[in-house]
PDB file of C-alpha atoms in Angstrom:
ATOM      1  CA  UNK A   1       0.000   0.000   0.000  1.00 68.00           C
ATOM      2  CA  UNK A   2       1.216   3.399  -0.928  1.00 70.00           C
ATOM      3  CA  UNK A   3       1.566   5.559   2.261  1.00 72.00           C
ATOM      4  CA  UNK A   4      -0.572   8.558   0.388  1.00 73.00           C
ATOM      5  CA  UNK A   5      -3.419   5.964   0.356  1.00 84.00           C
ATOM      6  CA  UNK A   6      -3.761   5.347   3.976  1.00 94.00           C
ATOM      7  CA  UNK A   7      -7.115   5.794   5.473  1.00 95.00           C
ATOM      8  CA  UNK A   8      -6.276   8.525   8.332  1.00 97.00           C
ATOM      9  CA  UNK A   9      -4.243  11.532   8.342  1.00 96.00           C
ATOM     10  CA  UNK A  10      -0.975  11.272  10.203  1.00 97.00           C
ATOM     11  CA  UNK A  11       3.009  12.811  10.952  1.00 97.00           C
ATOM     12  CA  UNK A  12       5.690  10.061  10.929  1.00 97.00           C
ATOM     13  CA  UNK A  13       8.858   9.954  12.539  1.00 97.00           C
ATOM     14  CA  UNK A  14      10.868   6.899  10.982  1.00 95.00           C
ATOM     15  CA  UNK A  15      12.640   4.841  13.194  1.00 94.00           C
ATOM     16  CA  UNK A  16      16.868   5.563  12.943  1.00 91.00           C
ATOM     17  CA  UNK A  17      17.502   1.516  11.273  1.00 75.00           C
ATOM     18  CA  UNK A  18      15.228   2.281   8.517  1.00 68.00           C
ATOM     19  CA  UNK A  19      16.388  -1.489   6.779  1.00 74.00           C
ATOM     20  CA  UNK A  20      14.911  -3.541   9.374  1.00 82.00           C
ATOM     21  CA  UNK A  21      10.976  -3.343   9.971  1.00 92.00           C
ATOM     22  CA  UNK A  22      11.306  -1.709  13.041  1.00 95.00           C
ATOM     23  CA  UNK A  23       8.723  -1.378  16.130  1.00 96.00           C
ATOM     24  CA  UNK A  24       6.114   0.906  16.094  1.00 97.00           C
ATOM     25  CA  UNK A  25       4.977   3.813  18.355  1.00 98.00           C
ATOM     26  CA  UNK A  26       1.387   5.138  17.209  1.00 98.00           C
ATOM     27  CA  UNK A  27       0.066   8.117  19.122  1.00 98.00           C
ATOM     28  CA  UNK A  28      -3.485   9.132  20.045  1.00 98.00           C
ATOM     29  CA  UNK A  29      -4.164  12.920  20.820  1.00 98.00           C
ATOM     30  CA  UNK A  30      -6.932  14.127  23.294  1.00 97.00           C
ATOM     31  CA  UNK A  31     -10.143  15.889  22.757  1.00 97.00           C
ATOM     32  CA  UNK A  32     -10.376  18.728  20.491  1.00 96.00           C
ATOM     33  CA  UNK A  33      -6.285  17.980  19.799  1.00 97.00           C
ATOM     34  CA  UNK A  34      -4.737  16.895  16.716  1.00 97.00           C
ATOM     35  CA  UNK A  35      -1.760  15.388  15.415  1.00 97.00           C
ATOM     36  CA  UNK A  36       0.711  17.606  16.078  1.00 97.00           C
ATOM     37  CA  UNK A  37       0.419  18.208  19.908  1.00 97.00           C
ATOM     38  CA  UNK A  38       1.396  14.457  20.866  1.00 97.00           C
ATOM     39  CA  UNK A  39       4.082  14.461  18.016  1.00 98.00           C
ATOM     40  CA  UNK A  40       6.075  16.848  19.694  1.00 96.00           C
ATOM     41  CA  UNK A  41       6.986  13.832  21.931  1.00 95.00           C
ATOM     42  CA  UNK A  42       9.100  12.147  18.865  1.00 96.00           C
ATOM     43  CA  UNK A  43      12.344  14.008  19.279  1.00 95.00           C
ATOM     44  CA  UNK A  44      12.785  12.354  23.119  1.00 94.00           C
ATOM     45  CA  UNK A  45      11.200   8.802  22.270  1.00 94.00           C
ATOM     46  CA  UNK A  46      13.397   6.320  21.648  1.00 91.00           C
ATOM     47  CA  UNK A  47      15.205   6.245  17.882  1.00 92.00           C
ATOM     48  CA  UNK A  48      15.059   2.758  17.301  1.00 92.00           C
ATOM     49  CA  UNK A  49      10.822   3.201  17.253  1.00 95.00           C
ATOM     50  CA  UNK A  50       8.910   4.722  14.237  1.00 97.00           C
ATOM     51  CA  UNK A  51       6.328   7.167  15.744  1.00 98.00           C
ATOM     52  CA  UNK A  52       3.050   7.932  13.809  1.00 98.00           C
ATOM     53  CA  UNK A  53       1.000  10.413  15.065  1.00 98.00           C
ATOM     54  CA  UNK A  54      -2.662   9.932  14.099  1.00 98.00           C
ATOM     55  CA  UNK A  55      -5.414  12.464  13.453  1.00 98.00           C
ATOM     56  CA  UNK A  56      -8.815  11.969  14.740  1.00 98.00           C
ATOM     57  CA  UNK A  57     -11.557  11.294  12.009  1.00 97.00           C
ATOM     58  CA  UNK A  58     -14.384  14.059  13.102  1.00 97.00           C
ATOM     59  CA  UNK A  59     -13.533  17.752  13.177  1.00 97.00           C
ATOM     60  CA  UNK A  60     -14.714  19.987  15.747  1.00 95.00           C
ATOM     61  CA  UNK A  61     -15.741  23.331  15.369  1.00 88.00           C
ATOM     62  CA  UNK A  62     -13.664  25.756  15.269  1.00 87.00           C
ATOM     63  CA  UNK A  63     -10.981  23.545  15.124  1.00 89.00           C
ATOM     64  CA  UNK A  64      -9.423  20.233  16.410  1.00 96.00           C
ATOM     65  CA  UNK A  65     -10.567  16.853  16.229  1.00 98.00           C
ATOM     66  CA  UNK A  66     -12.498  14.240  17.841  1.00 97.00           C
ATOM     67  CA  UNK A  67     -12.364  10.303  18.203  1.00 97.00           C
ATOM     68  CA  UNK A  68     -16.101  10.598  19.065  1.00 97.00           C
ATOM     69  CA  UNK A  69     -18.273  12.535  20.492  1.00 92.00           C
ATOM     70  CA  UNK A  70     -18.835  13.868  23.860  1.00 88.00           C
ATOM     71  CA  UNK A  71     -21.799  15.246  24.455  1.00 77.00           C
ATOM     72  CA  UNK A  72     -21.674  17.201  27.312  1.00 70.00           C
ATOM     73  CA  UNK A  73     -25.729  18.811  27.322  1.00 64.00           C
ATOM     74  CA  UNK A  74     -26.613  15.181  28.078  1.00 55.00           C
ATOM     75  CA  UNK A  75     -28.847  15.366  31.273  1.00 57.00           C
ATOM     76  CA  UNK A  76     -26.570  13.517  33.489  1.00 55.00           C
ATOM     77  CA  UNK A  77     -23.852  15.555  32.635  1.00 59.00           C
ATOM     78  CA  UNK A  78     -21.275  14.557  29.509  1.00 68.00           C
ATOM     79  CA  UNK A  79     -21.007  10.950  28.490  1.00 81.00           C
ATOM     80  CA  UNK A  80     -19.299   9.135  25.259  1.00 89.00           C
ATOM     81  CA  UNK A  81     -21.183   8.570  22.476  1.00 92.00           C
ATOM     82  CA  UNK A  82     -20.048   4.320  22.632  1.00 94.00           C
ATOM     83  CA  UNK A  83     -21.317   3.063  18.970  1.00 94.00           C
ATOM     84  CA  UNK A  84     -19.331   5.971  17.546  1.00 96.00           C
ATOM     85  CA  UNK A  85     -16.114   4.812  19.333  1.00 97.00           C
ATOM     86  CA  UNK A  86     -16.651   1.081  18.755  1.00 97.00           C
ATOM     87  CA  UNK A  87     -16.764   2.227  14.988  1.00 97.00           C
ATOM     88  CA  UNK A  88     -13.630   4.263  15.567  1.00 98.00           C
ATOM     89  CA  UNK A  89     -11.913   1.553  17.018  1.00 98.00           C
ATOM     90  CA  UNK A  90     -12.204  -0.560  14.222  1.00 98.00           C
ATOM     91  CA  UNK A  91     -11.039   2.588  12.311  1.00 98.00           C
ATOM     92  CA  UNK A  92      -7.958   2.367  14.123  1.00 98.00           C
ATOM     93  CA  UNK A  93      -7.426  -1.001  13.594  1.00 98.00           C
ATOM     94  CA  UNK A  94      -7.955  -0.911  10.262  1.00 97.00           C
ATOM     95  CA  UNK A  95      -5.349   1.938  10.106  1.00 98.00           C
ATOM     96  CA  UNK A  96      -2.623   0.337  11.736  1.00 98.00           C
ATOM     97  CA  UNK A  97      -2.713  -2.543   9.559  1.00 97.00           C
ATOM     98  CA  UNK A  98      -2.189  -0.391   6.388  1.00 97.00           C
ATOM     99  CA  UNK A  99       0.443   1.748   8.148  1.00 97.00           C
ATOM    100  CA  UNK A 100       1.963  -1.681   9.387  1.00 97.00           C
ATOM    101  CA  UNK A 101       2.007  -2.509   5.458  1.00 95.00           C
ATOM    102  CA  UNK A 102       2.814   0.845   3.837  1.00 95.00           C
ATOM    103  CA  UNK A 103       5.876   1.713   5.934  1.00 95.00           C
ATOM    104  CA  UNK A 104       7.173  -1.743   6.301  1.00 94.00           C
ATOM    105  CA  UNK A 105       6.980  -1.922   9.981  1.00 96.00           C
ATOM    106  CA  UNK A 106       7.244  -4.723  12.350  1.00 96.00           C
ATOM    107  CA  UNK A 107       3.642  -6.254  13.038  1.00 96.00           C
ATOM    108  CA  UNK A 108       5.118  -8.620  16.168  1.00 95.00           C
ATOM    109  CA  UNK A 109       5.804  -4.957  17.543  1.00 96.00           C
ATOM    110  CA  UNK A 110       3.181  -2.569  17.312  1.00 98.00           C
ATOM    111  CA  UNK A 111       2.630  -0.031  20.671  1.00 98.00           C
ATOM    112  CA  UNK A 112       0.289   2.772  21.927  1.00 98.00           C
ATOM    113  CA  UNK A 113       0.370   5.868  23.763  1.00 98.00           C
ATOM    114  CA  UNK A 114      -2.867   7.799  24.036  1.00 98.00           C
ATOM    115  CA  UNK A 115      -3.884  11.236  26.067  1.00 98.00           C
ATOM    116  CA  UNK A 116      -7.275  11.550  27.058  1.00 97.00           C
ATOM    117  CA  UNK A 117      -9.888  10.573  24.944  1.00 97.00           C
ATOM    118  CA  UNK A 118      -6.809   9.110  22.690  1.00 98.00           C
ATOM    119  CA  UNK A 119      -5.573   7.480  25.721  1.00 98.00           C
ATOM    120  CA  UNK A 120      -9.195   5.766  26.208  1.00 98.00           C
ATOM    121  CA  UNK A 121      -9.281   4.217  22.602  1.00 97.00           C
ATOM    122  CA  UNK A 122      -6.073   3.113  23.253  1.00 98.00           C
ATOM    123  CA  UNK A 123      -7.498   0.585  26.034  1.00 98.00           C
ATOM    124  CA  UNK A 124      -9.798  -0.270  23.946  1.00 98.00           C
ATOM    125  CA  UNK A 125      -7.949  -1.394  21.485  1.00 98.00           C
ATOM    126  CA  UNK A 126      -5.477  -3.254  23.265  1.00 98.00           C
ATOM    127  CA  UNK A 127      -7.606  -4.681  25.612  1.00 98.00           C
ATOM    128  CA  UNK A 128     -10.152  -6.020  22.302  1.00 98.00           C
ATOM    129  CA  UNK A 129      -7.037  -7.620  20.290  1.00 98.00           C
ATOM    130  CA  UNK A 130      -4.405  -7.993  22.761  1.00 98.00           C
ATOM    131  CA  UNK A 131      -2.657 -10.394  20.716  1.00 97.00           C
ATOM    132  CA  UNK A 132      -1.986  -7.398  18.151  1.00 97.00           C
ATOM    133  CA  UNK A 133      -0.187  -4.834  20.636  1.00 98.00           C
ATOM    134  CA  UNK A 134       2.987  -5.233  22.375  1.00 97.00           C
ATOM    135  CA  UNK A 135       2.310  -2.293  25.003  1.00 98.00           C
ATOM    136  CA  UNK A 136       0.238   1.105  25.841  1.00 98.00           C
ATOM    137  CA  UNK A 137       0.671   4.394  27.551  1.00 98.00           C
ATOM    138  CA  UNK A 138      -1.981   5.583  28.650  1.00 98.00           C
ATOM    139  CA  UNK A 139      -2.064   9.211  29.620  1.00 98.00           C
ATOM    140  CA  UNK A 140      -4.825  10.788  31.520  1.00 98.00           C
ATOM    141  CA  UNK A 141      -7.566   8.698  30.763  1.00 97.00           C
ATOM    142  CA  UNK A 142      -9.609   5.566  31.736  1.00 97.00           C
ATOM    143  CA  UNK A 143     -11.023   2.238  30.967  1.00 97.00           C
ATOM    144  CA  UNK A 144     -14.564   2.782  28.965  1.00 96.00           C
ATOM    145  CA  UNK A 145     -15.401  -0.850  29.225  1.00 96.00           C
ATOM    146  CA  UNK A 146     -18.511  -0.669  26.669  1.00 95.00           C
ATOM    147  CA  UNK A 147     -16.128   0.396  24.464  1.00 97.00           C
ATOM    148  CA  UNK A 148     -14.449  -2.977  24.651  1.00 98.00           C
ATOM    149  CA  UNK A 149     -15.283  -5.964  22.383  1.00 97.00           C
ATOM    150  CA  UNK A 150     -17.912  -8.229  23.999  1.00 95.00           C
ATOM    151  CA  UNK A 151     -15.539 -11.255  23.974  1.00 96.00           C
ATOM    152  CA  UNK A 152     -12.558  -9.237  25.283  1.00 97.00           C
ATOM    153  CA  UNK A 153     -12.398 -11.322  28.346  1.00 96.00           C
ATOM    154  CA  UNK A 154     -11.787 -14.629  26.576  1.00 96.00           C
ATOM    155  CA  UNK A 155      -8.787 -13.611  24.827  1.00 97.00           C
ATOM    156  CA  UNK A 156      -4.932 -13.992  26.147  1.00 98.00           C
ATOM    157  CA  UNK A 157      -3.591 -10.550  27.382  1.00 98.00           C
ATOM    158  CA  UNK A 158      -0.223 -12.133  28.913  1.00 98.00           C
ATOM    159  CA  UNK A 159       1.802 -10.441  26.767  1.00 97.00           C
ATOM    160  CA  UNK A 160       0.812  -7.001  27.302  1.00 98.00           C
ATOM    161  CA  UNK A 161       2.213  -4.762  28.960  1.00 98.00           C
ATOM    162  CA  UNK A 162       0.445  -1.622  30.145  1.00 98.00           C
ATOM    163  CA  UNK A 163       1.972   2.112  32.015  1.00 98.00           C
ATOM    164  CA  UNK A 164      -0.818   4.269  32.952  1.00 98.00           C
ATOM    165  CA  UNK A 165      -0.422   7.766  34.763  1.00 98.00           C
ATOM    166  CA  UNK A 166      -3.057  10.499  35.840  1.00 98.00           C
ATOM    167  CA  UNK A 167      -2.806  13.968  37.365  1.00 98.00           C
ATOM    168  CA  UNK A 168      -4.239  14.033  40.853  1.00 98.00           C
ATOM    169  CA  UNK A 169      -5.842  17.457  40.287  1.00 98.00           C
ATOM    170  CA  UNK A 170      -7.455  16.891  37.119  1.00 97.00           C
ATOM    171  CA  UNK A 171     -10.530  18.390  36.894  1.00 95.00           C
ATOM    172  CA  UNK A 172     -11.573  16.974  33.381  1.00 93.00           C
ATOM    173  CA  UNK A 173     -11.124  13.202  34.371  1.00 94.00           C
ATOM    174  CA  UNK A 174     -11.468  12.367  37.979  1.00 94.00           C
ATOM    175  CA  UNK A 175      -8.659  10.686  39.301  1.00 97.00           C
ATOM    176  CA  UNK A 176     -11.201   7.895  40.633  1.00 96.00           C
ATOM    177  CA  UNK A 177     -11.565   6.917  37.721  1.00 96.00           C
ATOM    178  CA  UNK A 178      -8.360   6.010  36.458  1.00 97.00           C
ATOM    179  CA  UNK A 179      -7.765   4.494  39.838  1.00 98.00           C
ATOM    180  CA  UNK A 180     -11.014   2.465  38.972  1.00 97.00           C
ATOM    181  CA  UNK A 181      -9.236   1.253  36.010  1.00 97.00           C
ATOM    182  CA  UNK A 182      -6.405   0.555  37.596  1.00 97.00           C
ATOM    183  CA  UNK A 183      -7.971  -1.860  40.272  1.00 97.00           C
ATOM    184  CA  UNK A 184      -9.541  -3.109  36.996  1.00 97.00           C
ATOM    185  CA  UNK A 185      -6.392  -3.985  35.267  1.00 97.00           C
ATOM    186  CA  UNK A 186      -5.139  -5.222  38.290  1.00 95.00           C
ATOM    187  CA  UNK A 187      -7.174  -8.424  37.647  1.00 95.00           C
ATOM    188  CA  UNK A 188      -6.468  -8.652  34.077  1.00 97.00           C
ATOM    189  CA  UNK A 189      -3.291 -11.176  33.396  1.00 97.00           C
ATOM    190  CA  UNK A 190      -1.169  -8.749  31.978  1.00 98.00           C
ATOM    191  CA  UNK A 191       2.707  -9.433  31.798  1.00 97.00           C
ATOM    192  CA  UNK A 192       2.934  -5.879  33.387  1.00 97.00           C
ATOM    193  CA  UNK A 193       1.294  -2.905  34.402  1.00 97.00           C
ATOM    194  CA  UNK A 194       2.459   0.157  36.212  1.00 97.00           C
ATOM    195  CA  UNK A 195       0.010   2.776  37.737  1.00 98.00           C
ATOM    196  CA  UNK A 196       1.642   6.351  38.608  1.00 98.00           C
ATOM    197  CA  UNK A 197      -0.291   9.289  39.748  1.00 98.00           C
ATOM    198  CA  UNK A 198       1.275  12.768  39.650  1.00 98.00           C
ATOM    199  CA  UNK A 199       0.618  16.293  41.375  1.00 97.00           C
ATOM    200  CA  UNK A 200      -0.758  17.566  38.208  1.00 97.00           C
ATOM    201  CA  UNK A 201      -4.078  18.674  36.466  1.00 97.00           C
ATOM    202  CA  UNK A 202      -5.046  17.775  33.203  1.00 97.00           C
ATOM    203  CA  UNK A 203      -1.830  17.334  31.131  1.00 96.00           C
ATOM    204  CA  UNK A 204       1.837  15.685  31.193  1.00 97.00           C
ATOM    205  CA  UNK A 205       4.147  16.858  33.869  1.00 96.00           C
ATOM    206  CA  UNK A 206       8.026  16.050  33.008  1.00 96.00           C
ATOM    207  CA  UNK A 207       8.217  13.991  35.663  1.00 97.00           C
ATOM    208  CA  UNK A 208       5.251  12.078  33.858  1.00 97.00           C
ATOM    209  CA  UNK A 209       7.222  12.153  30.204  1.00 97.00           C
ATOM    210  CA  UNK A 210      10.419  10.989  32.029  1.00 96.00           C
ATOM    211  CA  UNK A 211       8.742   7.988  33.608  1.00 97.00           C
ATOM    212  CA  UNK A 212       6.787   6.969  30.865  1.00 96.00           C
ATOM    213  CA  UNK A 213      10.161   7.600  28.242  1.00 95.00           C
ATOM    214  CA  UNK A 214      11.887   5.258  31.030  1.00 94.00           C
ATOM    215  CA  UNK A 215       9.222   2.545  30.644  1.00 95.00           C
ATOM    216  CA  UNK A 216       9.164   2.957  26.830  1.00 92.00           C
ATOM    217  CA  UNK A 217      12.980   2.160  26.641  1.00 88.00           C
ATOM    218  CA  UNK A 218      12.394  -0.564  28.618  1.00 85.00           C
ATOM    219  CA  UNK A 219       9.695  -2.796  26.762  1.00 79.00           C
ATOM    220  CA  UNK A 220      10.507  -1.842  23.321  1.00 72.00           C
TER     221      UNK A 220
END
């Protein structure tokens, strides 16, 4: 497949051994983000990944973009609008497989890091078809388990590994609910997971991006 031909818009940072399909690194921005904020991690991830940087499908007005939508006039208060995201999931999916393809990448190696709402669909992902991700970051966000396939349970998730972090002051995503997921998680049979909270609101302290870029050298 032709990269110009892929089905979402994206930035790509190739990985430095560009004659070896090398591991992959794709990155899901938040809310009303797009694909440049997240990409401005690339410079301090680790060379020997290729990062792609992914841009939402649905456009928000005035700008930005959306995995789904939030509607937050709903009368008990904002919630996710779940078929949309199931739909955008497979979107995903179907996304990484061409960029897998098009860029000659390694398929036994494919990660996630997500902020947000990015970092949600990234669960969601990995925890539908854990035997196509190798790890996740997971930045700010939480476990939306209608989101997940139905048969998610029955599948083998022992070889994924899993860093989540969240700002104790966030006032966009409670901290009880990442530490929810977390407890969640906890009873999954990962091959690792790491839960760090941070004195932070909504957003990625360097503290946070040193940890995680510690864990990332680590498992790739």
């Amino acid at each position: 497949m032709n990269p110009k031909d892929l089905s979402l818009s994206h930035l790509i940072r190739p990985a430095i051994d560009t004659d070896a399909k090398a591991p992959v690194l794709f990155l899901l921005h938040g809310y009303g983000s797009n694909e440049e904020d997240l990409f401005s991690f690339a410079p301090e991830l680790p060379e020997e990944l290729c990062i792609i940087s992914i841009r939402a499908p649905f456009a928000l007005q005035p700008f930005g973009y959306a995995w789904y939508s939030i509607h937050f006039d709903a009368p008990q208060g904002k919630w996710n609008d779940v078929q949309q995201a199931g739909e955008t999931r497979e979107r995903l999916r179907t996304f990484i497989g061409e960029a897998v393809e098009a860029y000659n990448l390694d398929e036994n190696h494919i990660n996630l890091l997500g902020f947000s709402q990015g970092s949600i669909l990234s669960y969601a992902l990995a925890l539908s078809y854990p035997e196509q991700f190798r790890s996740i970051v997971a930045l700010s966000g939480y476990i939306d388990r209608e989101m997940l396939l139905a048969d998610w349970q029955k599948k083998d998730h022992s070889t994924l590994e899993i860093y989540a972090s969240h700002g104790q002051l966030d006032p966009v995503i409670p901290i009880s609910w990442a530490q929810q997921s977390a407890d969640f998680l906890a009873r999954v049979d990962l091959k690792s997971f790491q839960f760090r909270e941070f004195p932070v609101g909504h957003g990625v302290s360097a503290e946070n991006f040193r940890d995680f870029q510690s864990w990332l050298s680590r498992v790739y």
